[in-house]
Short mmCIF file of C-alpha atoms in Angstrom, two decimals:
data_model
loop_
_atom_site.label_atom_id
_atom_site.label_comp_id
_atom_site.label_asym_id
_atom_site.label_seq_id
_atom_site.Cartn_x
_atom_site.Cartn_y
_atom_site.Cartn_z
CA MET A 80 18.51 -26.51 23.27
CA LEU A 81 19.26 -23.89 20.64
CA ILE A 82 20.33 -20.44 21.87
CA VAL A 83 19.61 -17.52 19.54
CA ASP A 84 20.76 -13.96 20.28
CA ASP A 85 22.52 -11.34 18.20
CA HIS A 86 24.97 -10.61 21.06
CA PRO A 87 27.76 -13.20 21.37
CA VAL A 88 28.33 -12.26 25.02
CA VAL A 89 24.71 -13.09 25.83
CA ARG A 90 24.95 -16.43 24.01
CA ASP A 91 28.17 -17.23 25.89
CA GLY A 92 26.56 -16.36 29.22
CA LEU A 93 23.50 -18.48 28.54
CA ARG A 94 25.60 -21.40 27.34
CA GLY A 95 27.65 -21.13 30.53
CA MET A 96 24.53 -21.11 32.70
CA PHE A 97 23.17 -24.26 31.10
CA ALA A 98 26.54 -26.05 30.89
CA GLY A 99 26.51 -26.57 34.66
CA ASP A 100 23.13 -28.32 34.60
CA GLN A 101 22.99 -31.90 33.33
CA ARG A 102 19.30 -31.52 32.49
CA PHE A 103 20.22 -29.27 29.55
CA ALA A 104 22.38 -29.74 26.48
CA VAL A 105 23.09 -26.77 24.23
CA GLU A 106 23.01 -28.33 20.77
CA GLY A 107 23.60 -25.14 18.83
CA GLU A 108 23.74 -21.35 18.71
CA ALA A 109 22.73 -18.73 16.19
CA GLY A 110 23.12 -14.96 15.86
CA ASP A 111 19.82 -14.23 14.08
CA GLY A 112 16.53 -15.80 13.08
CA ASN A 113 17.66 -16.95 9.64
CA GLU A 114 20.69 -18.71 11.07
CA ALA A 115 18.48 -20.18 13.80
CA LEU A 116 16.23 -21.80 11.22
CA ALA A 117 19.21 -23.44 9.53
CA VAL A 118 20.69 -24.68 12.82
CA ALA A 119 17.29 -25.91 14.05
CA ARG A 120 16.85 -27.95 10.88
CA SER A 121 20.22 -29.51 11.54
CA VAL A 122 20.12 -30.25 15.28
CA HIS A 123 16.33 -30.59 15.89
CA PRO A 124 16.32 -28.97 19.35
CA ASP A 125 13.59 -29.61 21.89
CA VAL A 126 13.80 -25.99 23.07
CA VAL A 127 14.75 -22.74 21.31
CA LEU A 128 15.76 -19.89 23.61
CA MET A 129 15.45 -16.86 21.31
CA ASP A 130 15.85 -13.13 21.78
CA LEU A 131 12.62 -11.40 20.81
CA ARG A 132 14.35 -8.38 19.26
CA MET A 133 17.15 -8.87 16.76
CA PRO A 134 18.10 -7.30 13.45
CA GLY A 135 16.57 -9.05 10.47
CA MET A 136 14.39 -11.97 11.44
CA ASP A 137 13.77 -12.14 15.16
CA GLY A 138 11.60 -14.10 17.55
CA VAL A 139 8.39 -12.18 16.76
CA SER A 140 7.35 -13.00 13.06
CA GLN A 141 5.89 -9.25 11.47
CA ARG A 142 2.22 -10.30 11.31
CA GLU A 143 2.26 -11.15 15.02
CA LEU A 144 3.41 -7.60 15.75
CA GLU A 145 0.69 -6.19 13.52
CA VAL A 146 -1.93 -8.25 15.35
CA LEU A 147 -0.53 -7.27 18.73
CA THR A 148 -0.44 -3.58 17.76
CA LEU A 149 -4.10 -3.61 16.74
CA ILE A 150 -5.07 -5.50 19.89
CA SER A 151 -3.13 -2.97 21.99
CA GLN A 152 -5.22 -0.23 20.34
CA GLY A 153 -8.42 -1.93 21.47
CA SER A 154 -9.38 -3.86 18.34
CA THR A 155 -11.32 -7.07 18.80
CA ASN A 156 -10.22 -10.25 17.04
CA ARG A 157 -12.94 -9.68 14.43
CA GLU A 158 -11.87 -6.06 13.83
CA THR A 159 -8.21 -7.09 13.65
CA ALA A 160 -9.02 -9.79 11.11
CA ALA A 161 -10.94 -7.34 8.95
CA LYS A 162 -8.19 -4.70 9.07
CA LEU A 163 -5.48 -7.22 8.14
CA PHE A 164 -7.61 -9.15 5.62
CA ILE A 165 -7.14 -12.44 7.48
CA SER A 166 -9.54 -14.78 9.25
CA GLU A 167 -10.47 -14.52 12.90
CA ALA A 168 -8.96 -17.98 13.39
CA THR A 169 -5.65 -16.69 12.02
CA VAL A 170 -5.74 -13.77 14.47
CA LYS A 171 -6.28 -16.25 17.32
CA THR A 172 -3.37 -18.36 16.10
CA HIS A 173 -1.09 -15.32 15.96
CA LEU A 174 -2.16 -14.34 19.47
CA LEU A 175 -1.44 -17.84 20.79
CA HIS A 176 2.06 -17.63 19.30
CA VAL A 177 2.56 -14.20 20.89
CA TYR A 178 1.37 -15.50 24.27
CA ALA A 179 3.83 -18.38 24.10
CA LYS A 180 6.74 -16.17 23.05
CA LEU A 181 6.04 -13.61 25.76
CA GLY A 182 5.21 -16.19 28.41
CA VAL A 183 1.73 -14.79 29.13
CA ARG A 184 -1.81 -16.18 29.18
CA ASP A 185 -4.03 -13.42 27.83
CA ARG A 186 -4.18 -10.38 25.58
CA ALA A 187 -3.86 -7.81 28.38
CA ALA A 188 -0.71 -9.46 29.70
CA ALA A 189 0.65 -9.75 26.14
CA VAL A 190 0.16 -6.04 25.51
CA ALA A 191 1.76 -5.13 28.85
CA ALA A 192 4.73 -7.44 28.24
CA ALA A 193 5.17 -6.13 24.70
CA PHE A 194 5.31 -2.52 25.94
CA GLU A 195 7.76 -3.47 28.71
CA ARG A 196 10.06 -5.18 26.21
CA GLY A 197 9.90 -2.37 23.69
CA LEU A 198 8.05 -4.39 21.06
CA LEU A 199 5.31 -1.77 20.81
CA GLY A 200 5.88 1.98 20.56
CA GLY A 201 5.45 4.35 23.45
#
């Protein structure tokens, strides 16, 4: 497992939680997305536990936020694709990534989770 969070105290707490469970091995830690990429290339973790909101590169690449913002405003996949000059298939791919990162199964749950976590304004 790779733990990524910009707060050392959070990383320490998570490492401590997983240290007591033999099913998990923390192979590395990182303080931001760029560092996480470098560590992941080095240790090849099975799981990355990443904070969604960090300075610089975080756990929610910019295009995914743009897609989610348009979806939250009621745009269909087709309308979102047209507004962002990407294909509908690319919109669907971004949404699948967002669903996985937020731990949800559909667009309504993704929008709700994004608002709760402060990823979307308002």
